[in-house]
Amino acid sequence: DTAVSQTPKYLVTQMGNDKSIKCEQNLGHDTMYWYKQDSKKFLKIMFSYNNKELIINETVPNRFSPKSPDKAHLNLHINSLELGDSAVYFCASSPPGQGGEKLFFGSGTQLSVL
Amino acid sequence: GENVEQHPSTLSVQEGDSAVIKCTYSDSASNYFPWYKQELGKGPQLIIDIRSNVGEKKDQRIAVTLNKTAKHFSLHITETQPEDSAVYFCAASGTGTASKLTFGTGTRLQVTL
């Protein structure tokens, strides 16, 4: 199946732990993103990579570090997890030449920090 | 930066009726306006989009209108069906690799039988 896939779907962890979320797309897209959706459903961009290069870095704590080993993968590592990090994290990608447009989203990772 | 406001936050309609969701944006440089549908437990999915050189676009039962002068755009769903029940998001952005979508706060649409 052609898609944006992210793992895990659910992540429950204790405060202070370090965790990673993985994302892969097989759509041949150049640009990938991480979005955060809070409990009120508000969607906000965190990071954007184009061909493995960071192009958008919103005001996100340094504890969040994205890594793009190749243009088909964008992982998100979170250090020292806090209660406020609980949210649904979406990976997305967009076609070549259409950065910022026509986003294809993964199904999300629901992170719960206890 | 861009600010997108969306109304209403919840909308309940009877099957077969029409639904309208409205958004306003603040940045006059924005020129791309998509709408996303998010079903429970899934990621948002693009359903229709419009660019600033077009005033209206239609795709079967859904249509979007754009008023650049007033900086507002709307989603219209006709002949609503239960499967239209979801959260709908409007968004706005410029174009180019470094552009980013700013989303509205979402509208939960409930289509009742």
PDB file of C-alpha atoms in Angstrom:
ATOM      1  CA  ASP A   1       0.000   0.000   0.000  1.00  0.00           C
ATOM      2  CA  THR A   2       1.186   3.501  -0.803  1.00  0.00           C
ATOM      3  CA  ALA A   3       0.931   5.614   2.305  1.00  0.00           C
ATOM      4  CA  VAL A   4       2.477   7.538   5.137  1.00  0.00           C
ATOM      5  CA  SER A   5       2.991   5.073   7.959  1.00  0.00           C
ATOM      6  CA  GLN A   6       4.067   5.872  11.488  1.00  0.00           C
ATOM      7  CA  THR A   7       4.823   3.683  14.475  1.00  0.00           C
ATOM      8  CA  PRO A   8       3.862   3.122  17.147  1.00  0.00           C
ATOM      9  CA  LYS A   9       0.153   3.985  17.048  1.00  0.00           C
ATOM     10  CA  TYR A  10      -0.020   4.253  20.825  1.00  0.00           C
ATOM     11  CA  LEU A  11       2.765   5.166  23.218  1.00  0.00           C
ATOM     12  CA  VAL A  12       2.290   5.242  26.990  1.00  0.00           C
ATOM     13  CA  THR A  13       5.285   6.224  29.069  1.00  0.00           C
ATOM     14  CA  GLN A  14       6.420   7.802  32.310  1.00  0.00           C
ATOM     15  CA  MET A  15       7.573  11.366  32.775  1.00  0.00           C
ATOM     16  CA  GLY A  16      11.294  11.785  32.232  1.00  0.00           C
ATOM     17  CA  ASN A  17      11.629   8.939  29.739  1.00  0.00           C
ATOM     18  CA  ASP A  18      13.001   9.270  26.199  1.00  0.00           C
ATOM     19  CA  LYS A  19      10.955   7.941  23.285  1.00  0.00           C
ATOM     20  CA  SER A  20      10.972   7.892  19.493  1.00  0.00           C
ATOM     21  CA  ILE A  21       8.273   7.864  16.835  1.00  0.00           C
ATOM     22  CA  LYS A  22       9.118   6.613  13.358  1.00  0.00           C
ATOM     23  CA  CYS A  23       7.626   7.714  10.049  1.00  0.00           C
ATOM     24  CA  GLU A  24       8.039   6.412   6.536  1.00  0.00           C
ATOM     25  CA  GLN A  25       6.411   7.408   3.250  1.00  0.00           C
ATOM     26  CA  ASN A  26       6.510   5.481  -0.012  1.00  0.00           C
ATOM     27  CA  LEU A  27       4.790   8.166  -2.078  1.00  0.00           C
ATOM     28  CA  GLY A  28       8.031   9.549  -3.517  1.00  0.00           C
ATOM     29  CA  HIS A  29       7.452  12.889  -1.794  1.00  0.00           C
ATOM     30  CA  ASP A  30      10.280  15.325  -1.111  1.00  0.00           C
ATOM     31  CA  THR A  31       8.914  17.069   1.954  1.00  0.00           C
ATOM     32  CA  MET A  32       7.946  15.561   5.305  1.00  0.00           C
ATOM     33  CA  TYR A  33       6.485  17.092   8.435  1.00  0.00           C
ATOM     34  CA  TRP A  34       5.642  16.538  12.060  1.00  0.00           C
ATOM     35  CA  TYR A  35       2.414  18.022  13.398  1.00  0.00           C
ATOM     36  CA  LYS A  36       1.110  18.002  16.957  1.00  0.00           C
ATOM     37  CA  GLN A  37      -2.627  17.755  17.684  1.00  0.00           C
ATOM     38  CA  ASP A  38      -3.620  18.670  21.224  1.00  0.00           C
ATOM     39  CA  SER A  39      -6.648  17.560  23.218  1.00  0.00           C
ATOM     40  CA  LYS A  40      -8.759  20.320  21.655  1.00  0.00           C
ATOM     41  CA  LYS A  41      -7.886  18.978  18.178  1.00  0.00           C
ATOM     42  CA  PHE A  42      -5.718  21.984  17.338  1.00  0.00           C
ATOM     43  CA  LEU A  43      -3.144  21.054  14.659  1.00  0.00           C
ATOM     44  CA  LYS A  44       0.205  22.811  14.762  1.00  0.00           C
ATOM     45  CA  ILE A  45       3.306  22.258  12.682  1.00  0.00           C
ATOM     46  CA  MET A  46       6.490  21.335  14.521  1.00  0.00           C
ATOM     47  CA  PHE A  47       9.077  20.563  11.840  1.00  0.00           C
ATOM     48  CA  SER A  48       9.429  20.259   8.094  1.00  0.00           C
ATOM     49  CA  TYR A  49      12.197  18.556   6.104  1.00  0.00           C
ATOM     50  CA  ASN A  50      12.826  18.800   2.378  1.00  0.00           C
ATOM     51  CA  ASN A  51      15.167  16.168   0.930  1.00  0.00           C
ATOM     52  CA  LYS A  52      16.641  15.484   4.401  1.00  0.00           C
ATOM     53  CA  GLU A  53      17.204  19.188   5.071  1.00  0.00           C
ATOM     54  CA  LEU A  54      15.414  21.005   7.900  1.00  0.00           C
ATOM     55  CA  ILE A  55      13.394  23.909   6.464  1.00  0.00           C
ATOM     56  CA  ILE A  56      10.801  24.684   9.141  1.00  0.00           C
ATOM     57  CA  ASN A  57      11.490  24.570  12.859  1.00  0.00           C
ATOM     58  CA  GLU A  58       8.679  26.077  14.882  1.00  0.00           C
ATOM     59  CA  THR A  59       9.016  27.115  18.509  1.00  0.00           C
ATOM     60  CA  VAL A  60       9.448  23.609  19.850  1.00  0.00           C
ATOM     61  CA  PRO A  61      11.443  22.703  22.997  1.00  0.00           C
ATOM     62  CA  ASN A  62      14.964  21.386  22.390  1.00  0.00           C
ATOM     63  CA  ARG A  63      13.806  18.087  23.862  1.00  0.00           C
ATOM     64  CA  PHE A  64      12.228  17.372  20.473  1.00  0.00           C
ATOM     65  CA  SER A  65      14.737  16.361  17.815  1.00  0.00           C
ATOM     66  CA  PRO A  66      13.722  15.266  14.324  1.00  0.00           C
ATOM     67  CA  LYS A  67      15.996  13.118  12.208  1.00  0.00           C
ATOM     68  CA  SER A  68      15.713  12.382   8.505  1.00  0.00           C
ATOM     69  CA  PRO A  69      18.098   9.599   7.377  1.00  0.00           C
ATOM     70  CA  ASP A  70      16.700   9.819   3.841  1.00  0.00           C
ATOM     71  CA  LYS A  71      13.836  11.627   2.150  1.00  0.00           C
ATOM     72  CA  ALA A  72      11.433   8.745   2.778  1.00  0.00           C
ATOM     73  CA  HIS A  73      11.907   8.740   6.557  1.00  0.00           C
ATOM     74  CA  LEU A  74      11.424  11.339   9.259  1.00  0.00           C
ATOM     75  CA  ASN A  75      11.699  10.227  12.868  1.00  0.00           C
ATOM     76  CA  LEU A  76      10.941  12.216  16.006  1.00  0.00           C
ATOM     77  CA  HIS A  77      12.901  11.710  19.202  1.00  0.00           C
ATOM     78  CA  ILE A  78      11.666  13.217  22.447  1.00  0.00           C
ATOM     79  CA  ASN A  79      13.891  13.498  25.531  1.00  0.00           C
ATOM     80  CA  SER A  80      12.801  13.930  29.133  1.00  0.00           C
ATOM     81  CA  LEU A  81       9.097  13.587  28.421  1.00  0.00           C
ATOM     82  CA  GLU A  82       6.716  15.913  30.270  1.00  0.00           C
ATOM     83  CA  LEU A  83       2.982  15.672  31.015  1.00  0.00           C
ATOM     84  CA  GLY A  84       2.324  18.478  28.518  1.00  0.00           C
ATOM     85  CA  ASP A  85       3.801  16.414  25.701  1.00  0.00           C
ATOM     86  CA  SER A  86       0.696  14.206  25.761  1.00  0.00           C
ATOM     87  CA  ALA A  87      -0.944  14.641  22.361  1.00  0.00           C
ATOM     88  CA  VAL A  88      -1.397  12.956  19.000  1.00  0.00           C
ATOM     89  CA  TYR A  89       1.616  13.387  16.741  1.00  0.00           C
ATOM     90  CA  PHE A  90       1.070  13.214  12.993  1.00  0.00           C
ATOM     91  CA  CYS A  91       3.659  12.678  10.332  1.00  0.00           C
ATOM     92  CA  ALA A  92       2.835  14.020   6.866  1.00  0.00           C
ATOM     93  CA  SER A  93       4.408  14.410   3.446  1.00  0.00           C
ATOM     94  CA  SER A  94       3.775  16.539   0.371  1.00  0.00           C
ATOM     95  CA  PRO A  95       4.543  16.014  -3.316  1.00  0.00           C
ATOM     96  CA  PRO A  96       7.598  17.484  -5.071  1.00  0.00           C
ATOM     97  CA  GLY A  97       7.278  21.155  -5.865  1.00  0.00           C
ATOM     98  CA  GLN A  98       4.330  21.565  -3.521  1.00  0.00           C
ATOM     99  CA  GLY A  99       5.936  22.270  -0.213  1.00  0.00           C
ATOM    100  CA  GLY A 100       3.324  23.420   2.257  1.00  0.00           C
ATOM    101  CA  GLU A 101       0.475  22.054   0.150  1.00  0.00           C
ATOM    102  CA  LYS A 102      -1.518  18.867  -0.308  1.00  0.00           C
ATOM    103  CA  LEU A 103      -0.409  17.143   2.840  1.00  0.00           C
ATOM    104  CA  PHE A 104      -0.760  13.372   3.147  1.00  0.00           C
ATOM    105  CA  PHE A 105      -1.037  12.453   6.820  1.00  0.00           C
ATOM    106  CA  GLY A 106      -0.207   9.274   8.658  1.00  0.00           C
ATOM    107  CA  SER A 107      -2.722   7.835  11.099  1.00  0.00           C
ATOM    108  CA  GLY A 108      -1.075   9.400  14.127  1.00  0.00           C
ATOM    109  CA  THR A 109       0.741   8.339  17.293  1.00  0.00           C
ATOM    110  CA  GLN A 110      -1.171   8.935  20.498  1.00  0.00           C
ATOM    111  CA  LEU A 111       1.394   9.753  23.168  1.00  0.00           C
ATOM    112  CA  SER A 112       0.319   9.582  26.805  1.00  0.00           C
ATOM    113  CA  VAL A 113       2.814  10.731  29.425  1.00  0.00           C
ATOM    114  CA  LEU A 114       1.934   9.602  32.954  1.00  0.00           C
TER     115      LEU A 114
ATOM    116  CA  GLY B   1       2.243  35.039  11.144  1.00  0.00           C
ATOM    117  CA  GLU B   2      -0.977  33.684   9.698  1.00  0.00           C
ATOM    118  CA  ASN B   3      -4.036  33.285  11.918  1.00  0.00           C
ATOM    119  CA  VAL B   4      -7.026  31.217  10.774  1.00  0.00           C
ATOM    120  CA  GLU B   5     -10.361  31.333  12.576  1.00  0.00           C
ATOM    121  CA  GLN B   6     -13.042  28.724  11.947  1.00  0.00           C
ATOM    122  CA  HIS B   7     -16.748  28.641  12.813  1.00  0.00           C
ATOM    123  CA  PRO B   8     -18.788  26.930  14.069  1.00  0.00           C
ATOM    124  CA  SER B   9     -16.890  24.592  16.376  1.00  0.00           C
ATOM    125  CA  THR B  10     -19.751  22.072  16.251  1.00  0.00           C
ATOM    126  CA  LEU B  11     -22.487  21.614  13.680  1.00  0.00           C
ATOM    127  CA  SER B  12     -25.377  19.183  13.704  1.00  0.00           C
ATOM    128  CA  VAL B  13     -27.518  18.693  10.602  1.00  0.00           C
ATOM    129  CA  GLN B  14     -30.099  16.180   9.496  1.00  0.00           C
ATOM    130  CA  GLU B  15     -29.262  13.762   6.720  1.00  0.00           C
ATOM    131  CA  GLY B  16     -29.952  15.378   3.377  1.00  0.00           C
ATOM    132  CA  ASP B  17     -29.538  18.942   4.627  1.00  0.00           C
ATOM    133  CA  SER B  18     -26.634  21.226   3.700  1.00  0.00           C
ATOM    134  CA  ALA B  19     -23.736  22.160   5.980  1.00  0.00           C
ATOM    135  CA  VAL B  20     -21.612  25.302   5.780  1.00  0.00           C
ATOM    136  CA  ILE B  21     -18.338  25.920   7.603  1.00  0.00           C
ATOM    137  CA  LYS B  22     -16.653  29.318   7.473  1.00  0.00           C
ATOM    138  CA  CYS B  23     -13.064  30.446   7.925  1.00  0.00           C
ATOM    139  CA  THR B  24     -11.257  33.769   7.966  1.00  0.00           C
ATOM    140  CA  TYR B  25      -7.531  34.347   7.599  1.00  0.00           C
ATOM    141  CA  SER B  26      -5.278  37.261   8.453  1.00  0.00           C
ATOM    142  CA  ASP B  27      -2.329  37.174   6.032  1.00  0.00           C
ATOM    143  CA  SER B  28      -3.199  38.745   2.676  1.00  0.00           C
ATOM    144  CA  ALA B  29      -0.165  36.939   1.154  1.00  0.00           C
ATOM    145  CA  SER B  30      -1.804  33.524   1.682  1.00  0.00           C
ATOM    146  CA  ASN B  31      -2.868  32.043  -1.626  1.00  0.00           C
ATOM    147  CA  TYR B  32      -3.684  28.392  -0.986  1.00  0.00           C
ATOM    148  CA  PHE B  33      -6.717  27.235   1.017  1.00  0.00           C
ATOM    149  CA  PRO B  34      -7.318  23.510   1.570  1.00  0.00           C
ATOM    150  CA  TRP B  35      -9.947  21.693   3.573  1.00  0.00           C
ATOM    151  CA  TYR B  36      -9.228  18.499   5.491  1.00  0.00           C
ATOM    152  CA  LYS B  37     -11.579  15.868   6.915  1.00  0.00           C
ATOM    153  CA  GLN B  38     -10.508  13.908   9.982  1.00  0.00           C
ATOM    154  CA  GLU B  39     -12.413  10.779  10.940  1.00  0.00           C
ATOM    155  CA  LEU B  40     -12.109   9.259  14.383  1.00  0.00           C
ATOM    156  CA  GLY B  41      -8.728   7.644  14.966  1.00  0.00           C
ATOM    157  CA  LYS B  42      -7.332   8.714  11.602  1.00  0.00           C
ATOM    158  CA  GLY B  43      -5.156  11.453  10.197  1.00  0.00           C
ATOM    159  CA  PRO B  44      -6.643  14.442   8.353  1.00  0.00           C
ATOM    160  CA  GLN B  45      -7.368  13.837   4.668  1.00  0.00           C
ATOM    161  CA  LEU B  46      -7.472  16.517   1.991  1.00  0.00           C
ATOM    162  CA  ILE B  47     -10.967  16.763   0.490  1.00  0.00           C
ATOM    163  CA  ILE B  48     -10.824  19.933  -1.600  1.00  0.00           C
ATOM    164  CA  ASP B  49      -8.599  22.966  -2.068  1.00  0.00           C
ATOM    165  CA  ILE B  50      -8.732  26.337  -3.772  1.00  0.00           C
ATOM    166  CA  ARG B  51      -6.153  28.870  -4.888  1.00  0.00           C
ATOM    167  CA  SER B  52      -6.456  32.618  -4.743  1.00  0.00           C
ATOM    168  CA  ASN B  53      -6.987  33.033  -8.470  1.00  0.00           C
ATOM    169  CA  VAL B  54     -10.253  31.094  -8.254  1.00  0.00           C
ATOM    170  CA  GLY B  55     -13.476  32.172  -6.525  1.00  0.00           C
ATOM    171  CA  GLU B  56     -15.263  28.839  -6.341  1.00  0.00           C
ATOM    172  CA  LYS B  57     -14.529  25.169  -6.834  1.00  0.00           C
ATOM    173  CA  LYS B  58     -16.877  22.203  -6.741  1.00  0.00           C
ATOM    174  CA  ASP B  59     -16.378  18.451  -6.467  1.00  0.00           C
ATOM    175  CA  GLN B  60     -19.596  16.444  -6.379  1.00  0.00           C
ATOM    176  CA  ARG B  61     -21.363  17.302  -3.093  1.00  0.00           C
ATOM    177  CA  ILE B  62     -18.658  19.585  -1.735  1.00  0.00           C
ATOM    178  CA  ALA B  63     -17.777  23.101  -2.817  1.00  0.00           C
ATOM    179  CA  VAL B  64     -15.473  25.804  -1.552  1.00  0.00           C
ATOM    180  CA  THR B  65     -15.820  29.556  -2.062  1.00  0.00           C
ATOM    181  CA  LEU B  66     -13.130  32.184  -1.539  1.00  0.00           C
ATOM    182  CA  ASN B  67     -13.462  35.929  -1.032  1.00  0.00           C
ATOM    183  CA  LYS B  68      -9.913  37.330  -1.117  1.00  0.00           C
ATOM    184  CA  THR B  69     -11.029  40.885  -0.465  1.00  0.00           C
ATOM    185  CA  ALA B  70     -12.780  39.922   2.759  1.00  0.00           C
ATOM    186  CA  LYS B  71     -10.203  37.200   3.524  1.00  0.00           C
ATOM    187  CA  HIS B  72     -12.709  34.482   4.126  1.00  0.00           C
ATOM    188  CA  PHE B  73     -13.507  31.110   2.602  1.00  0.00           C
ATOM    189  CA  SER B  74     -16.213  28.543   3.173  1.00  0.00           C
ATOM    190  CA  LEU B  75     -16.905  24.839   2.748  1.00  0.00           C
ATOM    191  CA  HIS B  76     -20.340  23.769   1.565  1.00  0.00           C
ATOM    192  CA  ILE B  77     -21.541  20.181   1.787  1.00  0.00           C
ATOM    193  CA  THR B  78     -24.871  19.412   0.138  1.00  0.00           C
ATOM    194  CA  GLU B  79     -27.112  16.360   0.632  1.00  0.00           C
ATOM    195  CA  THR B  80     -25.224  15.373   3.763  1.00  0.00           C
ATOM    196  CA  GLN B  81     -24.863  11.698   4.619  1.00  0.00           C
ATOM    197  CA  PRO B  82     -23.944   9.966   7.908  1.00  0.00           C
ATOM    198  CA  GLU B  83     -20.458   9.228   6.532  1.00  0.00           C
ATOM    199  CA  ASP B  84     -19.864  12.988   6.311  1.00  0.00           C
ATOM    200  CA  SER B  85     -19.730  13.040  10.132  1.00  0.00           C
ATOM    201  CA  ALA B  86     -16.159  14.005  11.065  1.00  0.00           C
ATOM    202  CA  VAL B  87     -14.012  16.947  12.124  1.00  0.00           C
ATOM    203  CA  TYR B  88     -13.303  19.387   9.300  1.00  0.00           C
ATOM    204  CA  PHE B  89     -10.317  21.722   9.218  1.00  0.00           C
ATOM    205  CA  CYS B  90      -9.695  24.713   7.007  1.00  0.00           C
ATOM    206  CA  ALA B  91      -6.139  25.915   6.436  1.00  0.00           C
ATOM    207  CA  ALA B  92      -4.201  28.648   4.685  1.00  0.00           C
ATOM    208  CA  SER B  93      -0.663  29.022   3.392  1.00  0.00           C
ATOM    209  CA  GLY B  94       1.552  30.661   0.840  1.00  0.00           C
ATOM    210  CA  THR B  95       3.354  28.502  -1.716  1.00  0.00           C
ATOM    211  CA  GLY B  96       6.936  27.290  -1.877  1.00  0.00           C
ATOM    212  CA  THR B  97       9.003  24.738  -0.005  1.00  0.00           C
ATOM    213  CA  ALA B  98       9.263  26.792   3.158  1.00  0.00           C
ATOM    214  CA  SER B  99       5.567  27.588   3.288  1.00  0.00           C
ATOM    215  CA  LYS B 100       3.545  26.074   6.072  1.00  0.00           C
ATOM    216  CA  LEU B 101      -0.125  25.395   6.509  1.00  0.00           C
ATOM    217  CA  THR B 102      -1.875  27.167   9.359  1.00  0.00           C
ATOM    218  CA  PHE B 103      -4.956  25.245  10.394  1.00  0.00           C
ATOM    219  CA  GLY B 104      -8.255  26.475  11.769  1.00  0.00           C
ATOM    220  CA  THR B 105      -9.520  25.107  15.067  1.00  0.00           C
ATOM    221  CA  GLY B 106     -11.806  22.509  13.487  1.00  0.00           C
ATOM    222  CA  THR B 107     -15.551  21.930  13.149  1.00  0.00           C
ATOM    223  CA  ARG B 108     -17.131  18.742  14.413  1.00  0.00           C
ATOM    224  CA  LEU B 109     -19.931  17.892  11.974  1.00  0.00           C
ATOM    225  CA  GLN B 110     -22.596  15.454  13.088  1.00  0.00           C
ATOM    226  CA  VAL B 111     -25.086  14.211  10.492  1.00  0.00           C
ATOM    227  CA  THR B 112     -28.134  12.703  12.162  1.00  0.00           C
ATOM    228  CA  LEU B 113     -30.635  10.309  10.612  1.00  0.00           C
TER     229      LEU B 113
END
